[in-house]
Tab-separated table of C-alpha atoms in Angstrom:
chain	number	residue	atom	x	y	z
A	19	MET	CA	-142.430	-12.409	48.062
A	20	GLN	CA	-142.948	-16.065	48.360
A	21	ILE	CA	-146.575	-16.638	47.859
A	22	GLY	CA	-148.541	-19.864	47.952
A	23	PHE	CA	-151.681	-20.211	45.816
A	24	ILE	CA	-154.302	-23.088	46.008
A	25	GLY	CA	-157.231	-23.221	43.698
A	26	ILE	CA	-155.917	-23.001	39.924
A	27	GLY	CA	-159.396	-22.391	38.193
A	28	VAL	CA	-161.222	-19.875	36.318
A	29	MET	CA	-160.291	-17.335	38.805
A	30	GLY	CA	-157.063	-18.648	40.344
A	31	ARG	CA	-155.403	-18.926	36.960
A	32	PRO	CA	-155.234	-15.388	36.116
A	33	MET	CA	-154.893	-14.275	39.711
A	34	THR	CA	-151.620	-16.443	39.822
A	35	LEU	CA	-150.400	-15.162	36.472
A	36	ASN	CA	-150.900	-11.503	37.831
A	37	LEU	CA	-148.849	-12.343	40.871
A	38	LEU	CA	-146.298	-13.731	38.738
A	39	LYS	CA	-146.194	-10.614	36.462
A	40	ALA	CA	-145.793	-8.505	39.739
A	41	GLY	CA	-142.486	-10.444	40.221
A	42	HIS	CA	-143.429	-12.588	43.172
A	43	HIS	CA	-142.430	-16.086	43.449
A	44	VAL	CA	-145.539	-18.403	43.588
A	45	THR	CA	-145.727	-21.995	44.576
A	46	ILE	CA	-149.030	-23.808	43.797
A	47	PHE	CA	-150.918	-27.130	44.522
A	48	ALA	CA	-153.459	-28.576	42.456
A	49	ARG	CA	-155.346	-31.707	42.520
A	50	HIS	CA	-155.330	-32.218	38.813
A	51	GLN	CA	-151.956	-31.196	37.697
A	52	ASP	CA	-152.385	-31.863	34.059
A	53	LYS	CA	-155.357	-29.336	33.624
A	54	PRO	CA	-154.429	-26.676	30.938
A	55	GLU	CA	-154.813	-23.884	33.614
A	56	VAL	CA	-152.223	-25.549	35.923
A	57	LEU	CA	-149.794	-26.247	32.994
A	58	GLU	CA	-150.287	-22.453	31.915
A	59	VAL	CA	-149.226	-21.069	35.390
A	60	ILE	CA	-146.275	-23.478	35.684
A	61	ASN	CA	-145.128	-22.471	32.227
A	62	ALA	CA	-145.299	-18.839	33.334
A	63	GLY	CA	-143.092	-19.647	36.210
A	64	ALA	CA	-145.148	-21.162	39.177
A	65	LYS	CA	-143.555	-24.016	41.239
A	66	LEU	CA	-145.779	-27.149	41.610
A	67	ALA	CA	-145.881	-28.565	45.174
A	68	PRO	CA	-147.015	-31.950	46.303
A	69	SER	CA	-149.483	-30.871	48.828
A	70	SER	CA	-151.079	-27.672	50.465
A	71	ARG	CA	-148.694	-28.501	53.496
A	72	ALA	CA	-145.768	-28.075	51.142
A	73	VAL	CA	-147.146	-24.929	49.809
A	74	ALA	CA	-147.342	-23.531	53.351
A	75	MET	CA	-143.781	-24.723	54.053
A	76	ALA	CA	-142.407	-22.571	51.026
A	77	SER	CA	-144.558	-19.469	51.607
A	78	GLU	CA	-144.848	-16.355	53.496
A	79	MET	CA	-148.453	-15.960	52.422
A	80	VAL	CA	-150.847	-18.652	51.144
A	81	ILE	CA	-153.925	-17.817	49.004
A	82	THR	CA	-156.857	-19.973	48.752
A	83	MET	CA	-159.413	-19.810	45.984
A	84	VAL	CA	-161.797	-22.713	46.019
A	85	PRO	CA	-165.406	-23.377	45.477
A	86	ASN	CA	-166.977	-23.719	48.846
A	87	SER	CA	-166.605	-24.011	52.715
A	88	MET	CA	-165.852	-27.572	52.811
A	89	GLN	CA	-162.865	-27.281	50.419
A	90	VAL	CA	-161.349	-24.459	52.228
A	91	GLU	CA	-161.596	-26.310	55.552
A	92	GLU	CA	-159.850	-29.273	53.930
A	93	VAL	CA	-157.148	-27.194	52.309
A	94	VAL	CA	-156.489	-25.375	55.623
A	95	THR	CA	-157.176	-28.017	58.409
A	96	GLY	CA	-157.099	-31.299	56.750
A	97	PRO	CA	-154.395	-33.984	56.472
A	98	ASN	CA	-151.421	-32.399	54.588
A	99	GLY	CA	-153.231	-29.097	55.047
A	100	ILE	CA	-151.783	-25.616	55.232
A	101	LEU	CA	-151.710	-25.547	59.030
A	102	GLU	CA	-149.489	-28.575	59.080
A	103	GLY	CA	-146.888	-26.712	57.259
A	104	ALA	CA	-147.305	-23.294	58.479
A	105	ARG	CA	-144.616	-21.504	60.309
A	106	LYS	CA	-145.624	-18.782	62.831
A	107	GLY	CA	-146.378	-15.531	61.291
A	108	LEU	CA	-147.839	-17.278	57.968
A	109	ILE	CA	-150.667	-15.291	56.501
A	110	ILE	CA	-153.619	-17.044	55.067
A	111	ILE	CA	-155.755	-15.165	52.651
A	112	ASP	CA	-158.885	-17.217	51.757
A	113	MET	CA	-160.451	-15.436	48.752
A	114	SER	CA	-163.180	-17.912	48.126
A	115	THR	CA	-166.789	-17.289	48.819
A	116	ILE	CA	-167.787	-19.234	52.098
A	117	ALA	CA	-169.805	-19.038	55.291
A	118	PRO	CA	-168.597	-16.240	57.468
A	119	ALA	CA	-168.855	-18.781	60.499
A	120	VAL	CA	-166.368	-20.992	58.807
A	121	SER	CA	-164.011	-18.133	58.240
A	122	ARG	CA	-164.106	-17.198	61.734
A	123	LYS	CA	-163.675	-20.917	62.872
A	124	LEU	CA	-160.480	-21.225	60.605
A	125	ALA	CA	-159.082	-17.838	61.934
A	126	GLN	CA	-159.444	-19.104	65.586
A	127	LEU	CA	-157.759	-22.367	64.583
A	128	ALA	CA	-154.941	-20.607	62.794
A	129	SER	CA	-154.348	-18.215	65.605
A	130	THR	CA	-153.683	-21.292	68.015
A	131	ARG	CA	-150.559	-21.832	65.791
A	132	GLY	CA	-149.414	-18.310	65.609
A	133	VAL	CA	-150.981	-17.960	62.009
A	134	HIS	CA	-152.837	-15.021	60.647
A	135	PHE	CA	-156.041	-15.405	58.639
A	136	LEU	CA	-157.933	-12.902	56.393
A	137	ASP	CA	-161.042	-13.634	54.564
A	138	ALA	CA	-160.858	-11.635	51.346
A	139	PRO	CA	-163.655	-12.605	48.788
A	140	VAL	CA	-163.609	-10.973	45.426
A	141	SER	CA	-165.877	-9.346	42.969
A	142	GLY	CA	-165.536	-8.753	39.149
A	143	GLY	CA	-165.589	-12.314	37.759
A	144	SER	CA	-163.149	-13.848	35.334
A	145	GLN	CA	-162.600	-10.750	33.423
A	146	GLY	CA	-161.549	-8.682	36.585
A	147	ALA	CA	-159.143	-11.585	37.454
A	148	ILE	CA	-157.628	-11.296	34.040
A	149	ASN	CA	-157.359	-7.538	34.179
A	150	GLY	CA	-156.148	-7.413	37.612
A	151	THR	CA	-158.951	-5.174	38.555
A	152	LEU	CA	-161.004	-7.241	41.206
A	153	THR	CA	-162.773	-5.639	44.049
A	154	ILE	CA	-161.499	-7.305	47.188
A	155	MET	CA	-163.556	-7.211	50.434
A	156	VAL	CA	-161.154	-8.122	53.438
A	157	GLY	CA	-162.049	-9.089	56.899
A	158	GLY	CA	-159.423	-9.537	59.485
A	159	GLU	CA	-156.838	-7.638	61.835
A	160	HIS	CA	-156.133	-4.367	60.037
A	161	GLU	CA	-152.270	-4.627	60.620
A	162	ILE	CA	-152.293	-7.983	58.674
A	163	PHE	CA	-154.371	-6.526	56.007
A	164	GLU	CA	-151.943	-3.678	55.474
A	165	GLN	CA	-149.182	-6.369	55.383
A	166	ALA	CA	-151.112	-8.143	52.661
A	167	ARG	CA	-152.038	-5.158	50.762
A	168	PRO	CA	-149.131	-5.244	48.161
A	169	ILE	CA	-150.159	-8.768	47.195
A	170	LEU	CA	-153.934	-7.865	46.855
A	171	GLU	CA	-152.920	-5.051	44.679
A	172	ALA	CA	-151.351	-7.316	42.171
A	173	MET	CA	-154.747	-9.087	41.713
A	174	GLY	CA	-157.223	-6.000	42.343
A	175	LYS	CA	-157.733	-2.440	41.774
A	176	LYS	CA	-156.013	-0.458	44.321
A	177	GLU	CA	-159.006	1.810	45.013
A	178	ASN	CA	-161.266	-1.129	45.102
A	179	ILE	CA	-159.541	-3.184	48.025
A	180	PHE	CA	-161.319	-2.486	51.281
A	181	HIS	CA	-160.821	-3.594	54.790
A	182	VAL	CA	-164.205	-4.083	55.914
A	183	GLY	CA	-164.064	-5.218	59.434
A	184	PRO	CA	-163.013	-8.364	61.573
A	185	VAL	CA	-162.781	-11.760	60.322
A	186	GLY	CA	-165.814	-12.897	58.592
A	187	ALA	CA	-166.940	-9.433	57.682
A	188	GLY	CA	-165.509	-9.672	53.997
A	189	GLU	CA	-167.766	-12.820	53.539
A	190	VAL	CA	-170.844	-11.035	54.855
A	191	VAL	CA	-170.347	-8.113	52.448
A	192	LYS	CA	-169.587	-10.491	49.422
A	193	ILE	CA	-172.726	-12.423	50.276
A	194	VAL	CA	-174.835	-9.033	50.203
A	195	ASN	CA	-173.334	-8.115	46.925
A	196	ASN	CA	-174.261	-11.594	45.454
A	197	ILE	CA	-177.823	-11.301	46.511
A	198	LEU	CA	-178.009	-8.164	44.565
A	199	CYS	CA	-176.113	-9.776	41.692
A	200	GLY	CA	-178.443	-12.786	41.478
A	201	ALA	CA	-181.795	-10.593	41.800
A	202	ILE	CA	-180.571	-7.917	39.364
A	203	ALA	CA	-179.439	-10.473	36.761
A	204	ALA	CA	-182.810	-12.510	37.205
A	205	ALA	CA	-184.743	-9.413	36.632
A	206	ILE	CA	-182.873	-8.579	33.489
A	207	ALA	CA	-183.335	-11.938	32.158
A	208	GLU	CA	-187.101	-11.818	32.974
A	209	SER	CA	-187.721	-8.274	31.492
A	210	PHE	CA	-185.596	-8.593	28.442
A	211	VAL	CA	-187.328	-12.003	27.481
A	212	LEU	CA	-190.529	-10.116	27.847
A	213	GLY	CA	-189.275	-7.090	25.751
A	214	VAL	CA	-188.130	-9.418	22.852
A	215	LYS	CA	-191.413	-11.317	22.687
A	216	ALA	CA	-193.403	-8.248	22.723
A	217	GLY	CA	-191.238	-7.063	19.703
A	218	ALA	CA	-188.472	-4.868	21.028
A	219	ASP	CA	-184.843	-5.167	19.935
A	220	VAL	CA	-182.217	-6.311	22.448
A	221	ASP	CA	-179.428	-3.805	21.447
A	222	THR	CA	-181.841	-0.972	21.522
A	223	MET	CA	-183.369	-1.954	24.874
A	224	ALA	CA	-179.745	-2.420	26.316
A	225	LYS	CA	-178.855	1.054	24.865
A	226	VAL	CA	-181.882	3.016	26.251
A	227	ILE	CA	-182.028	1.435	29.517
A	228	GLY	CA	-178.502	1.675	29.991
A	229	VAL	CA	-178.902	5.627	30.433
A	230	SER	CA	-182.281	5.230	32.109
A	231	SER	CA	-183.391	4.360	35.601
A	232	GLY	CA	-183.193	0.533	35.025
A	233	ALA	CA	-179.378	0.898	34.288
A	234	SER	CA	-177.025	-1.535	36.062
A	235	TRP	CA	-173.497	-2.835	35.922
A	236	GLN	CA	-174.922	-6.326	34.920
A	237	LEU	CA	-176.729	-4.867	32.061
A	238	SER	CA	-173.681	-2.869	30.864
A	239	ASN	CA	-171.084	-5.596	31.409
A	240	GLN	CA	-172.056	-9.143	32.102
A	241	PHE	CA	-175.140	-9.504	29.706
A	242	PRO	CA	-173.418	-8.104	26.538
A	243	LEU	CA	-170.256	-10.103	27.412
A	244	ARG	CA	-171.809	-13.360	28.420
A	245	ALA	CA	-175.490	-13.606	27.277
A	246	PHE	CA	-176.574	-11.282	24.505
A	247	ASN	CA	-173.762	-12.805	22.201
A	248	GLY	CA	-175.027	-16.282	22.942
A	249	SER	CA	-171.675	-17.520	24.330
A	250	PHE	CA	-172.507	-18.013	28.160
A	251	GLN	CA	-169.083	-18.522	29.011
A	252	PRO	CA	-168.264	-18.160	32.584
A	253	GLY	CA	-167.833	-15.452	34.005
A	254	PHE	CA	-169.307	-16.667	36.974
A	255	MET	CA	-170.878	-20.113	36.950
A	256	THR	CA	-174.687	-20.676	37.647
A	257	ASP	CA	-173.344	-23.321	40.215
A	258	LEU	CA	-171.426	-20.885	42.144
A	259	LEU	CA	-174.099	-18.079	42.285
A	260	ARG	CA	-176.636	-20.772	43.438
A	261	LYS	CA	-174.355	-21.739	46.149
A	262	ASP	CA	-173.632	-18.214	47.347
A	263	LEU	CA	-177.542	-17.556	47.321
A	264	GLY	CA	-177.722	-20.654	49.679
A	265	LEU	CA	-175.016	-19.007	51.853
A	266	ALA	CA	-177.235	-15.968	51.992
A	267	LEU	CA	-180.276	-17.803	52.921
A	268	ASP	CA	-178.170	-19.671	55.847
A	269	LEU	CA	-176.904	-16.222	56.884
A	270	ALA	CA	-180.422	-14.822	57.052
A	271	ALA	CA	-181.436	-17.818	59.100
A	272	GLU	CA	-178.733	-17.352	61.529
A	273	ASN	CA	-179.677	-13.489	61.999
A	274	THR	CA	-183.642	-14.214	61.850
A	275	THR	CA	-183.953	-11.813	58.658
A	276	PRO	CA	-186.703	-12.430	56.180
A	277	THR	CA	-185.255	-12.630	52.518
A	278	PRO	CA	-188.072	-13.616	50.161
A	279	MET	CA	-186.531	-12.087	47.038
A	280	THR	CA	-183.213	-14.068	47.815
A	281	ALA	CA	-185.145	-17.266	48.180
A	282	LEU	CA	-186.849	-16.540	44.806
A	283	SER	CA	-183.787	-15.827	43.025
A	284	ARG	CA	-182.135	-18.970	44.365
A	285	GLN	CA	-185.009	-20.995	43.039
A	286	MET	CA	-184.501	-19.415	39.506
A	287	TYR	CA	-180.821	-20.271	39.550
A	288	GLU	CA	-181.871	-23.749	40.740
A	289	MET	CA	-184.027	-23.839	37.452
A	290	ALA	CA	-180.938	-23.098	35.444
A	291	ARG	CA	-178.823	-25.787	37.189
A	292	ALA	CA	-181.451	-28.348	36.759
A	293	ALA	CA	-181.821	-27.582	32.995
A	294	GLY	CA	-178.105	-28.256	32.584
A	295	TYR	CA	-176.729	-24.662	32.776
A	296	GLY	CA	-174.736	-25.155	36.148
A	297	ARG	CA	-171.425	-24.841	34.473
A	298	GLU	CA	-172.264	-21.995	32.163
A	299	ASP	CA	-172.312	-18.364	33.306
A	300	TYR	CA	-175.207	-17.272	35.551
A	301	THR	CA	-176.656	-15.194	32.725
A	302	ALA	CA	-177.868	-18.536	31.285
A	303	LEU	CA	-180.762	-18.037	33.380
A	304	LEU	CA	-182.024	-16.114	30.220
A	305	LYS	CA	-182.289	-19.459	28.277
A	306	VAL	CA	-184.514	-21.046	30.836
A	307	LEU	CA	-186.873	-17.986	30.753
A	308	GLU	CA	-186.897	-18.039	27.006
């Protein structure tokens, strides 16, 4: 298929490469065309377009993977945006993590032009994007989801691609996931710092707890890969988790739901950002607590 992709970064680069490996024709737009990630996907066969509008004109489906709600809105509805170049029947798949209300607004605007919109945020971090094993949570019309499924399967694990409800539902599920992601990681960082200072060995604790009631995906995967080896390479940047926890607090306010643990978690990642770890993996919170 003719696929457009906007957002060639830590996640977008491997996702685009996997689309190319699956045999799709990919047209990209990137603001910074000389970035190594952009040059890599061009060398792998992607075509570079001069604007989001041009990407839409060349595509049957356009995927967006950008950092926040404002940027998604700009890419979709701004000058030279996707909707300016969209033909009737185009499918926009936004795989960013943004406010559910923004997804619903963009879907409504798209529908006035005969364009379909799916919100399809992902979980699995950069390693999942590289391996093509992302979990994908999709909100939107079920029929359009089924049309998009073959494209999603080029980037995600087949059995971990879920239709979760109407537009916006994907973002809600992703936000709930990231509340748990942030809180669990903060608890691991806090508890392991205490354990080490009290004389326990990191690897021993990880091994024992990994088969005990404190076990988690974070402890088995993210911390050994990103933190315990001292690399703190994202992964998933502190700045982005902090942003997502802010989305969670906004969603809680809209639904008059108290979320005190989420508020505390966000403050902890705010501490990490303030300490200069915003561009590092979110497990860099460990260094703040140390």
